[in-house]
Amino acid sequence: MPTLQEQIEESRREALAALEQVGNSEALEEWNIKYLGKKGQLTGLFRGVGALPPDERARAGQAVNTAKQELEEAYTRARERVVERERGQQLQKEAVDVSLPGRPAHAGHLHVITQTSRDILRAFRDMGFQVYEGPEVELDVYNFELLNIPREHPARSMHDTLYVDERLIGLRDESRPPGDTPPMMLRTHTSPNQIRLMRKFPPPIRVVVPGRTYRAEAIDATHEAYFSQIEGLAVDKKVTLADLKGTLATLARALFGPERLVRFRCDYFPYVEPGVDLAIDCIVCSGTGCRACKYTGWLEIMGAGMVHPQVLINGGIDPDEYSGFAFGLGPERIAMLRHAIDDIRLFYSNDLRFLQQF
Ligand code: PHE
């Protein structure tokens, strides 16, 4: 039977040797439990001290203590070593190969209609026009009434209007007779901004208003329920039809080339007098006649005219002192002509094979 002293020495040596072999934190914890834990070897030896005769206890107790201290210190050093090692392994596992080629980022780009609108706005800015925007949900008074399109006016049927049910947004006016036309709609054109602009800014006015417009159309290759327009308005002293003609001819040449011919013909819109329709000579056949221009030699690109005196009055402007012109054009139509696109539905059907071409 070895003496307690011998057992301590044996335990100490065994523990230190075992600690050398410990390679990770789990093994380290097992080691800790085995030698220094509550039921560990060293603790067991402490108990043996109590069983010794009194004169041996002090020496033996001190020997166990010294061994315990030594093992605790060795444990602390081993833990540092293990932690360090495991951190290194972790880093290696998470290592990033910086020499790998990166994944390409898919850069988006502006929609072809946004590009077209910006080209148009730029041409107008070069002529001194400002850019302004108005609401897409519009009031009947602005969209129709103040533009000389009263209820029952036949021009309303040219605009298949998408009305907004005010009850859904808690705005119903209970005093309005039931069945009466709701006063709110998705704007069918950008022309309501003529009134908004005149009421907001004193002349001289030279503004273009881009934006989305909506109609309850039967959708086909040339009609969409959702499209965009750019409205133009100029009001000043002595503005004439010649100014309108010069402005729009300049735009047509900026968009379609300096050799472009323009044609003005009479047209009817209740809010202009006279009203005109602007066409350019066909960009496909230069006017000799082809399918694109339906063998007329001309492509109609927008409606325009001199602001009706009543509309000036509705805008708070004295028609005896001021005159103005207005026009409205559709970026989709312009883009279709410029890029030979034959179906308006392509713009908003979100097919990347189409969109990525522009
Ligand atoms: N608002 C008209 C349309 O939607 C275009 C237009 C604007 C005509 C301004 C004349 C003056 O077709």
GROMACS .gro file of N, CA and C and ligand atoms in nm, residues 159 188-191 194 215 229 231 269 271-272 303-305 326-328, ligand 1:
model
   66
  159HIS      N    1  -6.252   5.955  -7.302
  159HIS     CA    2  -6.169   5.913  -7.190
  159HIS      C    3  -6.246   5.809  -7.110
  188THR      N    4  -5.699   6.085  -6.648
  188THR     CA    5  -5.700   6.023  -6.780
  188THR      C    6  -5.598   6.090  -6.872
  189HIS      N    7  -5.548   6.205  -6.828
  189HIS     CA    8  -5.443   6.276  -6.902
  189HIS      C    9  -5.371   6.368  -6.804
  190THR      N   10  -5.261   6.429  -6.849
  190THR     CA   11  -5.189   6.518  -6.759
  190THR      C   12  -5.240   6.662  -6.769
  191SER      N   13  -5.340   6.684  -6.854
  191SER     CA   14  -5.390   6.821  -6.874
  191SER      C   15  -5.444   6.890  -6.748
  194GLN      N   16  -5.257   7.180  -6.621
  194GLN     CA   17  -5.265   7.316  -6.677
  194GLN      C   18  -5.330   7.409  -6.574
  215ARG      N   19  -5.650   5.482  -6.823
  215ARG     CA   20  -5.781   5.478  -6.889
  215ARG      C   21  -5.832   5.334  -6.891
  229GLN      N   22  -4.777   6.039  -6.995
  229GLN     CA   23  -4.788   6.156  -7.080
  229GLN      C   24  -4.691   6.262  -7.032
  231GLU      N   25  -4.719   6.674  -7.029
  231GLU     CA   26  -4.799   6.792  -7.060
  231GLU      C   27  -4.705   6.911  -7.072
  269PHE      N   28  -5.978   6.969  -7.912
  269PHE     CA   29  -5.976   6.941  -7.769
  269PHE      C   30  -6.049   7.058  -7.704
  271TYR      N   31  -6.023   7.224  -7.451
  271TYR     CA   32  -5.948   7.322  -7.371
  271TYR      C   33  -5.847   7.400  -7.451
  272VAL      N   34  -5.846   7.382  -7.583
  272VAL     CA   35  -5.758   7.465  -7.667
  272VAL      C   36  -5.838   7.521  -7.785
  303GLY      N   37  -5.115   6.600  -7.940
  303GLY     CA   38  -5.218   6.702  -7.951
  303GLY      C   39  -5.169   6.830  -7.885
  304ALA      N   40  -5.216   6.943  -7.937
  304ALA     CA   41  -5.171   7.071  -7.881
  304ALA      C   42  -5.269   7.180  -7.921
  305GLY      N   43  -5.239   7.303  -7.882
  305GLY     CA   44  -5.324   7.414  -7.922
  305GLY      C   45  -5.301   7.535  -7.834
  326ALA      N   46  -5.059   7.491  -7.511
  326ALA     CA   47  -5.048   7.368  -7.432
  326ALA      C   48  -5.032   7.251  -7.527
  327PHE      N   49  -4.969   7.146  -7.479
  327PHE     CA   50  -4.956   7.025  -7.561
  327PHE      C   51  -4.946   6.904  -7.470
  328GLY      N   52  -4.975   6.790  -7.527
  328GLY     CA   53  -4.963   6.667  -7.450
  328GLY      C   54  -4.912   6.556  -7.540
  359PHE     N1   55  -5.481   6.583  -7.316
  359PHE     C1   56  -5.479   6.547  -7.454
  359PHE     C2   57  -5.483   6.395  -7.466
  359PHE     O1   58  -5.477   6.327  -7.365
  359PHE     C3   59  -5.357   6.601  -7.524
  359PHE     C4   60  -5.354   6.752  -7.530
  359PHE     C5   61  -5.290   6.824  -7.432
  359PHE     C6   62  -5.418   6.820  -7.632
  359PHE     C7   63  -5.287   6.963  -7.436
  359PHE     C8   64  -5.414   6.958  -7.637
  359PHE     C9   65  -5.349   7.027  -7.540
  359PHE     O2   66  -5.492   6.340  -7.575
   0.00000   0.00000   0.00000
